CSV table of C-alpha atoms in Angstrom, one decimal:
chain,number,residue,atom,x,y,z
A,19,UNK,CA,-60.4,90.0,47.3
A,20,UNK,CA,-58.0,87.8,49.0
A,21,UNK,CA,-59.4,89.0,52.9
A,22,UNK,CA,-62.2,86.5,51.5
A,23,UNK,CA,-60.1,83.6,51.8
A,24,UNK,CA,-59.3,84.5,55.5
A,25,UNK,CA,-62.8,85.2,56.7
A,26,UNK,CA,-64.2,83.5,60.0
A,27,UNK,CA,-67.1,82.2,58.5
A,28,UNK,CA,-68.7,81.6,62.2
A,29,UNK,CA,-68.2,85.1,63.0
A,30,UNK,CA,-70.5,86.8,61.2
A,31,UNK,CA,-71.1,90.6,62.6
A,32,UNK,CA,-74.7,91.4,62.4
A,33,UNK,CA,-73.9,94.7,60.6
A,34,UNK,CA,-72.7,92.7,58.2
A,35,UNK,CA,-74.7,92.1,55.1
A,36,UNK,CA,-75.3,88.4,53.8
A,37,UNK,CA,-74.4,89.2,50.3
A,38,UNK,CA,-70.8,90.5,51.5
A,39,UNK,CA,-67.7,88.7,52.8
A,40,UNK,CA,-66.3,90.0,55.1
A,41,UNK,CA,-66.4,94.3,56.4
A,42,UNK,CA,-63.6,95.0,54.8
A,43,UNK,CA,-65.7,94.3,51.6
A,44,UNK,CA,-68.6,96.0,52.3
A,45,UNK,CA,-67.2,98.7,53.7
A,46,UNK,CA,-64.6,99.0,50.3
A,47,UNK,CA,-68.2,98.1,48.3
A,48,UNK,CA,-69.8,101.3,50.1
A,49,UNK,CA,-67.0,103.6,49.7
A,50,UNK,CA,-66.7,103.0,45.9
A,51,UNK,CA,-70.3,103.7,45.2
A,52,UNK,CA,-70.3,106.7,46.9
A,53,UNK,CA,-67.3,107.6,45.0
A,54,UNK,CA,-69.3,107.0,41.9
A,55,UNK,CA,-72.1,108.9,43.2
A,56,UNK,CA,-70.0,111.8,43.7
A,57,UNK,CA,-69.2,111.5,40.1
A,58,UNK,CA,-73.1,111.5,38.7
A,59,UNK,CA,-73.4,114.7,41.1
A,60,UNK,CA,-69.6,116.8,40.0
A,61,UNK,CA,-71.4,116.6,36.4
A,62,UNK,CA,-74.9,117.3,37.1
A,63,UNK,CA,-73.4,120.8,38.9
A,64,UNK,CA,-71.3,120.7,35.8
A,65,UNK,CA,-73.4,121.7,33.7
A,66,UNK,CA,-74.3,124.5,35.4
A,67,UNK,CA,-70.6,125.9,35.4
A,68,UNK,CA,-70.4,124.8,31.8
A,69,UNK,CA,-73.5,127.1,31.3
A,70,UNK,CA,-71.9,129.8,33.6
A,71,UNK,CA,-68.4,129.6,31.5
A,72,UNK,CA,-70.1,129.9,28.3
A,73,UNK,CA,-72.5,133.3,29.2
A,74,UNK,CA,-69.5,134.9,31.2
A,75,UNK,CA,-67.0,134.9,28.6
A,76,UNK,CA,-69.6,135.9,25.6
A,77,UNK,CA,-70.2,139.0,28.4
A,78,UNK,CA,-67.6,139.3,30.7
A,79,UNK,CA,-68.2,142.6,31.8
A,80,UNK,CA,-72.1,142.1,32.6
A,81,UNK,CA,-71.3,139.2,34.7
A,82,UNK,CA,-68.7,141.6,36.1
A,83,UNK,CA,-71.0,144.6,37.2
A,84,UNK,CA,-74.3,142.1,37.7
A,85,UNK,CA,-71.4,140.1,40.1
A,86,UNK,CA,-70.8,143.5,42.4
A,87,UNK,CA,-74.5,142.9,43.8
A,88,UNK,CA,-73.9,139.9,45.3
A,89,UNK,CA,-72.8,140.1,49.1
A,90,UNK,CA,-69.4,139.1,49.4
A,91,UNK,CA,-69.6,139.3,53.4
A,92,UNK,CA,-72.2,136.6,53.5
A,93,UNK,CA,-70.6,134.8,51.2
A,94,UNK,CA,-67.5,134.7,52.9
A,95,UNK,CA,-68.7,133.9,56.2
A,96,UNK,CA,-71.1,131.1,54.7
A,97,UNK,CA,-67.3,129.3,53.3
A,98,UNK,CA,-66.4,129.7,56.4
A,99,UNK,CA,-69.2,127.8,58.0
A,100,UNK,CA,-68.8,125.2,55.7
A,101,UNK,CA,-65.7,124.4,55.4
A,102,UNK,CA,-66.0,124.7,59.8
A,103,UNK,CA,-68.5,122.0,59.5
A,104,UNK,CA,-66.6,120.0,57.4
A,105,UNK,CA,-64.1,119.6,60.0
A,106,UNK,CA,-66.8,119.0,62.1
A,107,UNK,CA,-68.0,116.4,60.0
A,108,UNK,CA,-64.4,114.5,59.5
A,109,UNK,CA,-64.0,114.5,63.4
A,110,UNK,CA,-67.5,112.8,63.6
A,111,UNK,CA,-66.0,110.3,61.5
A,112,UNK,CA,-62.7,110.2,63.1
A,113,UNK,CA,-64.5,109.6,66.2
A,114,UNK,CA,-66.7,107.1,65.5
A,115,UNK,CA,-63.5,105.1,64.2
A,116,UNK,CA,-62.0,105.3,67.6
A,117,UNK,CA,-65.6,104.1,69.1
A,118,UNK,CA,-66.6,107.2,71.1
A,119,UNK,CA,-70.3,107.9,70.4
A,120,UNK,CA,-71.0,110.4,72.7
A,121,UNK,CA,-68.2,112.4,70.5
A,122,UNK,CA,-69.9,111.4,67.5
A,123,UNK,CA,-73.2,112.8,68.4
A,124,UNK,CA,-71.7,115.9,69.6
A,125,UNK,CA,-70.0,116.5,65.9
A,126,UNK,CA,-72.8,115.2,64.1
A,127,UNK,CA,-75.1,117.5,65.6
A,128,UNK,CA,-72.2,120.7,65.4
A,129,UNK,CA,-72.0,120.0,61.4
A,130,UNK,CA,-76.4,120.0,61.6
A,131,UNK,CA,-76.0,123.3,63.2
A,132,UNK,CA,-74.2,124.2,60.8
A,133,UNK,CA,-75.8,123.5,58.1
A,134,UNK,CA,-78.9,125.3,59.8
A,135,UNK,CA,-76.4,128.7,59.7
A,136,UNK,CA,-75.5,128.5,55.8
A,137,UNK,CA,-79.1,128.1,55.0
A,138,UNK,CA,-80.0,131.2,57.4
A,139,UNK,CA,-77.2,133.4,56.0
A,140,UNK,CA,-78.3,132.1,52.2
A,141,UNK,CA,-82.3,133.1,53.4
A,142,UNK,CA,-81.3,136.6,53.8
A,143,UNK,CA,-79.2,136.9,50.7
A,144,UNK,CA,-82.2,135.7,49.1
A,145,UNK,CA,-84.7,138.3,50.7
A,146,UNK,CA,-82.2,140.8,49.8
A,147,UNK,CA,-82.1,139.9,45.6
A,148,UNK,CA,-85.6,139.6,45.7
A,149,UNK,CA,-86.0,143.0,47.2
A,150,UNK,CA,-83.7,144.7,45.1
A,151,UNK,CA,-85.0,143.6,42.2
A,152,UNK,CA,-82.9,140.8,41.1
A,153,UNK,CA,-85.4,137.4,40.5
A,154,UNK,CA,-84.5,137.1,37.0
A,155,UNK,CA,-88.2,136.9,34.7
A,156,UNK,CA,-90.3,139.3,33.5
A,157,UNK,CA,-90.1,141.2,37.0
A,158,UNK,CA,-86.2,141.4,36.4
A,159,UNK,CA,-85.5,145.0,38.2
A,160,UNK,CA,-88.6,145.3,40.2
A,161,UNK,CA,-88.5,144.4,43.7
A,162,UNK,CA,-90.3,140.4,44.3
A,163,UNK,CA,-92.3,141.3,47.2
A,164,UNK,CA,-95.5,144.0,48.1
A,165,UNK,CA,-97.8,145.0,46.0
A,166,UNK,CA,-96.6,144.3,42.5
A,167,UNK,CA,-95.3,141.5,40.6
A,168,UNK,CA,-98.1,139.2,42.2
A,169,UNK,CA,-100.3,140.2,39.0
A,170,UNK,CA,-97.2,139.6,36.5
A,171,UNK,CA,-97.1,143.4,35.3
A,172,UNK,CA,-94.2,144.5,36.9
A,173,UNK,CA,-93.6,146.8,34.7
A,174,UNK,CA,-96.8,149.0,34.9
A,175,UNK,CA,-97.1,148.7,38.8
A,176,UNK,CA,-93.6,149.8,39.7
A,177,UNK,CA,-92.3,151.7,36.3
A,178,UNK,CA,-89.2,152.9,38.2
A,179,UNK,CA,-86.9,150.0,38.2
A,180,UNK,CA,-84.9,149.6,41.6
A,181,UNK,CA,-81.5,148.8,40.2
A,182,UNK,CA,-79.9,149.7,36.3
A,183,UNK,CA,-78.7,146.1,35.5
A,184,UNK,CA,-79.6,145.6,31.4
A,185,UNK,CA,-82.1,143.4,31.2
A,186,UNK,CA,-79.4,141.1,29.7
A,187,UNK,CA,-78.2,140.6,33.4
A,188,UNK,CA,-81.0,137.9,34.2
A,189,UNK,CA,-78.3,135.5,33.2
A,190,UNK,CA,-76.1,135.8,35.2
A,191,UNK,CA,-79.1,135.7,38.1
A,192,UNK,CA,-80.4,132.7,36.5
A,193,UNK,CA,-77.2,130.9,37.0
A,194,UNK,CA,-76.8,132.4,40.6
A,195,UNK,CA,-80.1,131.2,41.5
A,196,UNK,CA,-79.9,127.5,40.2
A,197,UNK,CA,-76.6,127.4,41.1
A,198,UNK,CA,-76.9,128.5,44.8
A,199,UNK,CA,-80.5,126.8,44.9
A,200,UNK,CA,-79.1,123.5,43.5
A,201,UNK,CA,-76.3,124.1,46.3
A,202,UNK,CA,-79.2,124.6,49.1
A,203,UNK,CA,-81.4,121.3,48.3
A,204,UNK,CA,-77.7,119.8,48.4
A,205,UNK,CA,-77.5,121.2,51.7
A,206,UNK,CA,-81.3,120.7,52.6
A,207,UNK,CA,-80.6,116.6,52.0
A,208,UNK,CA,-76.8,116.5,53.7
A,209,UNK,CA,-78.9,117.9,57.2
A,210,UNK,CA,-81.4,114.8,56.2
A,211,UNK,CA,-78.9,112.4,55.9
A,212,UNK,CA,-76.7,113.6,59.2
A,213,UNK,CA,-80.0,113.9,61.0
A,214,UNK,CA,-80.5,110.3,60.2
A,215,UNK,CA,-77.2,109.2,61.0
A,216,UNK,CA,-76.8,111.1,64.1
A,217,UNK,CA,-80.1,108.9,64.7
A,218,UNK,CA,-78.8,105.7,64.7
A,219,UNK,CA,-75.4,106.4,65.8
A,220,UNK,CA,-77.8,107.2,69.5
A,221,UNK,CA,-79.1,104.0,69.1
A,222,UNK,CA,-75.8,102.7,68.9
A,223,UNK,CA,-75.8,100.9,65.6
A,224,UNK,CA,-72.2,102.1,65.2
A,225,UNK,CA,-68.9,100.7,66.3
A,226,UNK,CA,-65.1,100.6,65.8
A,227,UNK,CA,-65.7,97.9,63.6
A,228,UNK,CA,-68.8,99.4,61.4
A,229,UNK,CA,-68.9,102.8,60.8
A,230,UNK,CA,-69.5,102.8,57.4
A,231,UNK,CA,-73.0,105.2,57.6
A,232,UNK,CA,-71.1,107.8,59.5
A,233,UNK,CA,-68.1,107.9,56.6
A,234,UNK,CA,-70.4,107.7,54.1
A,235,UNK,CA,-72.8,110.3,55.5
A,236,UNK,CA,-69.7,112.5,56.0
A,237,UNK,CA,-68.7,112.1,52.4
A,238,UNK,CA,-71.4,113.7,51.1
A,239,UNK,CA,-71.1,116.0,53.0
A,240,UNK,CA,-68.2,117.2,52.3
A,241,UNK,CA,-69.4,117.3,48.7
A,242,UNK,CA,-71.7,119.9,49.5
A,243,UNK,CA,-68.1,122.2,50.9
A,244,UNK,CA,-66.5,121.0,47.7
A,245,UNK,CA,-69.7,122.3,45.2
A,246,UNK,CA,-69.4,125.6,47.5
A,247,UNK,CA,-65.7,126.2,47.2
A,248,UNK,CA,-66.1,126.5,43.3
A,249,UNK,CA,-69.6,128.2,43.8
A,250,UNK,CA,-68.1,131.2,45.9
A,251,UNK,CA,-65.7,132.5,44.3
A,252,UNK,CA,-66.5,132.2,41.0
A,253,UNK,CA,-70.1,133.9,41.6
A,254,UNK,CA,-69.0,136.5,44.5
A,255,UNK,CA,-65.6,137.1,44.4
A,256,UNK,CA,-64.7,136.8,40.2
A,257,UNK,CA,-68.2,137.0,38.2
B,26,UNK,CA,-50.7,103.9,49.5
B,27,UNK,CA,-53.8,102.0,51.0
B,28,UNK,CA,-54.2,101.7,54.4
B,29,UNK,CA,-57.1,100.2,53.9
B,30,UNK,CA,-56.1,96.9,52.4
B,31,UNK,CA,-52.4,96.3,52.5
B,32,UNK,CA,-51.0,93.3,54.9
B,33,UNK,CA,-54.7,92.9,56.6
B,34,UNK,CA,-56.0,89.6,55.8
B,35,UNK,CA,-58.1,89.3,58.4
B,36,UNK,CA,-61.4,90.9,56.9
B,37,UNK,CA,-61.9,93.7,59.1
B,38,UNK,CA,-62.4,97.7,58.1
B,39,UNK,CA,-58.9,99.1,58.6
B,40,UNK,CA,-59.2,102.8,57.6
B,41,UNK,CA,-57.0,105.2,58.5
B,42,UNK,CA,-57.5,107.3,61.4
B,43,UNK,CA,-56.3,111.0,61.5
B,44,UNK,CA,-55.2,113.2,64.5
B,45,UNK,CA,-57.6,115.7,65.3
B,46,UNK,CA,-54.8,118.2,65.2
B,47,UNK,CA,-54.1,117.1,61.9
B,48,UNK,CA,-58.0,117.8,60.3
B,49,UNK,CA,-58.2,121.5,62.7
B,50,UNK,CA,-54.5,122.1,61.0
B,51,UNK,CA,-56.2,121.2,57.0
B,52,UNK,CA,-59.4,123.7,58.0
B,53,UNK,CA,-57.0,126.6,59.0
B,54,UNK,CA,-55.1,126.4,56.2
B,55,UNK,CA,-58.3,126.3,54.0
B,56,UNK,CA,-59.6,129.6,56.5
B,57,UNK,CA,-56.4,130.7,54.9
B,58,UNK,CA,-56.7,130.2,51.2
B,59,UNK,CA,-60.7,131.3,51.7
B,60,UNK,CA,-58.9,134.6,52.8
B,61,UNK,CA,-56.1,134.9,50.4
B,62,UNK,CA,-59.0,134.2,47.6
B,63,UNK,CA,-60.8,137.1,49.1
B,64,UNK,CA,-58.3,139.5,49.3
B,65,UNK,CA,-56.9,138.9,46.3
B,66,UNK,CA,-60.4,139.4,44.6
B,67,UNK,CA,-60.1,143.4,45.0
B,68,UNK,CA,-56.7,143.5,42.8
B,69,UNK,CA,-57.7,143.3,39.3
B,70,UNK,CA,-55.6,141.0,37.0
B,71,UNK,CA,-57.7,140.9,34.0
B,72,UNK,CA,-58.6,137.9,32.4
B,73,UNK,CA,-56.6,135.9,35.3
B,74,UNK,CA,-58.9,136.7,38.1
B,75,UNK,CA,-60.9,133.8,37.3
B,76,UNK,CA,-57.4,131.7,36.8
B,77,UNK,CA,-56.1,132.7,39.8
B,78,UNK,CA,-59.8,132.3,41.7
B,79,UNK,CA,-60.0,128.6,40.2
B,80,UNK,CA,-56.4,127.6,41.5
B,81,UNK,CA,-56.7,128.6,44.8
B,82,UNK,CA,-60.0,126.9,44.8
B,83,UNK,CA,-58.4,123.6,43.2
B,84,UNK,CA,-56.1,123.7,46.2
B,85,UNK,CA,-58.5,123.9,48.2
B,86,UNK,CA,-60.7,121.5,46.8
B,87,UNK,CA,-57.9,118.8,46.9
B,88,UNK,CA,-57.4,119.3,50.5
B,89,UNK,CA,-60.8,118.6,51.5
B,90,UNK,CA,-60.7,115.5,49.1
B,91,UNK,CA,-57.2,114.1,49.8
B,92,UNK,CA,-57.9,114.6,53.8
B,93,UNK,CA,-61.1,115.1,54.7
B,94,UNK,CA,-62.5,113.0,52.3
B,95,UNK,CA,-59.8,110.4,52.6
B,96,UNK,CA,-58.7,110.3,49.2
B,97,UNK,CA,-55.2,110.4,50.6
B,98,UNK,CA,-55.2,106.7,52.3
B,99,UNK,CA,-58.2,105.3,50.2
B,100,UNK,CA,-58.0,102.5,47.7
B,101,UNK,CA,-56.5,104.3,44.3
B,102,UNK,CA,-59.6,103.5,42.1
B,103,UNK,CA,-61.8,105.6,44.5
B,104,UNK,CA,-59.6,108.7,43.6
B,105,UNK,CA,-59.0,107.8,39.9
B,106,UNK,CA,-62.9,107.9,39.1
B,107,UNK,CA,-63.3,111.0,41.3
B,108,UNK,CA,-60.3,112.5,38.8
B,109,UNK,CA,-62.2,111.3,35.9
B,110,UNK,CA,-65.0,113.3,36.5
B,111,UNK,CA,-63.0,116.3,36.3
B,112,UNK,CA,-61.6,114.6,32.9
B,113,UNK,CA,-65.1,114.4,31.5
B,114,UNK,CA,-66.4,117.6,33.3
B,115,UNK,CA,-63.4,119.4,30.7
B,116,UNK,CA,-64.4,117.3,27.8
B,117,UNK,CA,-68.1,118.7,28.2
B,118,UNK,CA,-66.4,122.1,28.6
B,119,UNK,CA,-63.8,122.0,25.3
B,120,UNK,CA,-66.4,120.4,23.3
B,121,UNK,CA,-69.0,123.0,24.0
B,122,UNK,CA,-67.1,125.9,23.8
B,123,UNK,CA,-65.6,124.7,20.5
B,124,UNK,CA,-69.3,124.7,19.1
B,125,UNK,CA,-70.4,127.6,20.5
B,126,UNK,CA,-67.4,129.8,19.4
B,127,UNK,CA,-66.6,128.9,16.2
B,128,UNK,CA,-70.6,128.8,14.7
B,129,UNK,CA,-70.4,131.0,12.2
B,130,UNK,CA,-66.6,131.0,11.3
B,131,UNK,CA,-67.8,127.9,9.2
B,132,UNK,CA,-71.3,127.5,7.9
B,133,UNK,CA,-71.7,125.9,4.4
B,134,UNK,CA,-75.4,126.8,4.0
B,135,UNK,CA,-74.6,130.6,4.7
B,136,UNK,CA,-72.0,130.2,1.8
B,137,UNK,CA,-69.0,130.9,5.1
B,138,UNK,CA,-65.9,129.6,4.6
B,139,UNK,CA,-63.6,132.7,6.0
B,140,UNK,CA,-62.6,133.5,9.6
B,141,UNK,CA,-65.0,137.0,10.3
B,142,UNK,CA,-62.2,138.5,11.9
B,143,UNK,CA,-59.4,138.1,9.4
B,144,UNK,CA,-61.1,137.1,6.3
B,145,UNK,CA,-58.6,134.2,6.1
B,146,UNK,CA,-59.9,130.6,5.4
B,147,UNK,CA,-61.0,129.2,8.1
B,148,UNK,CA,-59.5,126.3,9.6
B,149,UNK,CA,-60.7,123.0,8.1
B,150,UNK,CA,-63.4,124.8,6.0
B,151,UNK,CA,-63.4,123.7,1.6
B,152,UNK,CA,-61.4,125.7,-1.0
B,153,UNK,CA,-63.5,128.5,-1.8
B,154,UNK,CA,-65.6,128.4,-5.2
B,155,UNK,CA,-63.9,130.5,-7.2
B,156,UNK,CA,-67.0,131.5,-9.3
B,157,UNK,CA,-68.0,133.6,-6.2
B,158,UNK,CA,-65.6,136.4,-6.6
B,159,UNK,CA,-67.4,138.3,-3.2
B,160,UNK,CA,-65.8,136.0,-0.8
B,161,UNK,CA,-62.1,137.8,-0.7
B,162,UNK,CA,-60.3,138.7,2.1
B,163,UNK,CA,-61.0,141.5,4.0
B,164,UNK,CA,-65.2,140.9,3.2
B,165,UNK,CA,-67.6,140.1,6.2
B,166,UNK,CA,-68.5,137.0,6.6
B,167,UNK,CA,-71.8,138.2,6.4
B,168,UNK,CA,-71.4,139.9,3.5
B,169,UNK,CA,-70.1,137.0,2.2
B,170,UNK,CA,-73.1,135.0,3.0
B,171,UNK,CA,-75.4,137.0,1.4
B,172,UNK,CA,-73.4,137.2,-1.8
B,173,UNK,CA,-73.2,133.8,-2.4
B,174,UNK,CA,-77.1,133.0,-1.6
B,175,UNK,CA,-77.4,135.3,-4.4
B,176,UNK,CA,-74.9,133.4,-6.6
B,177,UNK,CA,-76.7,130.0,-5.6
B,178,UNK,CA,-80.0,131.2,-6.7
B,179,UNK,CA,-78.7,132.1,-10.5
């Protein structure tokens, strides 16, 4: 890196890290290894749409009807949420670039808010599946909660299945749940990490020179939209 | 291309800063797309709902990655290795489709060397034996199977 060469070696920020140069560096070092994180986690959610493109087109018209169950209102408004807090969350950024913390704080905590929203919305969708019967497993078709199920005999203590999805249809459950759930942990540690950098962005450890937490924090985030953009339609809108 | 490192020499972060009417004008126009991706989800276009679902997402995607994310004034190698995973995210896809849709066209141990549909050869797959008459055109590949376990075991 060239900017080595023209480093003030007396001025050394105290944000800055021994092992790095100059900012530039360790901001450029930081970037690219989140890029590469970002990488590890597009192809551990891969899998799961590799898994998802393989069962829908050997059925297409189970994941078709078992797709119709899905709420397509929450859905909806849950893209909207996030994609609202990822604007949120690029405005923290932009303005802890220009230096105004009390800004920063105020978008940090608006994407955290967010966040809070998606997983409400996503508690009741759950609620819902589980009541109508949807929890792939041997209580596929029975509803989750009350008096049954607990004792694994589904079956015997509710013989009346609640919905008439082929028992084939857990699939495409199974791949809504860990889809979705892998989403929500995704969204459970994004809240963690803004939390924690809406912490020290208070305690002003952040500057127009080093805001490399807040971009970074932000980055991930907006992972979490990206995951969701593929996750919605595919799963409520297509199937 | 790089904000981030052309003509500074002096060591410091200089990322690019975007207008806030520029970010609020990226998440309308991804409110948009959301709703055109929606709406179009009640027309039914066969086989190209899931094309159609997976290009307006793509555009959407690369929106919140090229702007939000950055992508668009960061250093080039950050967006080449964030394109590669889509690279590598296809191979898994192509190679696991390939094995999971053509088992069964070709299977030496069940005796299948013909295409189930069209009783053709299938692609890649040895010359027939022609001392097992069974396996013609127009057979099962099941059939076929089964015939020339039976052959095997002479």
């Amino acid at each position: 890196m060239a900017a080595s060469h023209h480093a003030h070696d007396d001025e050394h920020p105290k944000f800055l890290a021994h092992h790095f140069d100059t900012p530039e560096q360790q901001f450029d070092t930081a970037k690219f290894g989140m890029w590469v994180f970002i990488v590890t986690e597009i192809l551990m959610f891969g899998g799961l749409f590799v898994a998802y493109g393989i069962y829908k087109s050997e059925d297409p018209h189970l994941f078709h009807r078992a797709h119709l169950e899905l709420n397509r209102i929450m859905g909806a408004v849950n893209t909207v949420v996030l994609l609202f807090s990822s604007l949120t969350a690029a405005l923290a950024v932009r303005s802890s670039q220009l230096g105004k913390k009390d800004q920063t704080t105020m978008w940090l905590v608006i994407t955290i808010l967010c966040a809070c929203v998606f997983l409400v919305v996503k508690y009741f969708e759950y609620t819902a599946k589980l009541e109508h019967g949807f929890l792939p497993g041997r209580c596929f078709g029975h509803p989750w909660f009350g008096d049954h199920c607990t004792d694994r005999t589904a079956a015997t203590a509710h013989p009346i299945p609640v919905h008439h999805l082929p028992s084939r249809a857990n699939v495409f459950f199974a791949l809504y749940f860990m889809m979705t759930g892998l989403h929500g942990v995704h969204v459970l540690v994004g809240m963690g990490i803004l939390i924690w950098v809406t912490r020290r962005n208070l305690r002003g450890d952040f500057s127009k020179e080093y805001f490399t937490p807040v971009e970074i924090g932000a980055l991930y985030w907006h992972l979490v939209d990206l995951v969701w953009i593929y996750l919605f339609p595919l799963l409520y809108l297509v199937g | 291309m790089s904000d981030t490192t052309h003509d500074n020499h002096d060591g410091k972060v200089h990322a690019h800063i975007s207008s806030w009417r520029f970010l609020v004008a990226i998440f309308f126009t991804l409110i948009f797309l959301t709703f055109v991706t929606v709406q179009v989800s009640y027309y039914d276009f066969g086989s190209f709902n899931t094309v159609v679902a997976l290009v307006v997402a793509t555009i959407k995607a690369s929106l919140v990655s090229l702007f939000f994310m950055h992508l668009r004034y960061d250093k080039w190698f950050n967006g080449f290795i964030f394109v590669m995973a889509f690279v590598f995210l296809g191979i898994f896809l192509l190679l696991t489709s390939d094995d999971i849709f053509t088992r069964g066209q070709i299977d030496y141990v069940n005796g299948r060397t013909r295409l189930e549909r069209s009783g053709a050869i299938a692609p890649g797959a040895l010359e027939p034996d022609p001392e097992t008459p069974h396996e013609q055109a127009g057979h099962g590949a099941s059939s076929a199977g089964t015939h020339s376990q039976t052959s095997e075991h002479h």
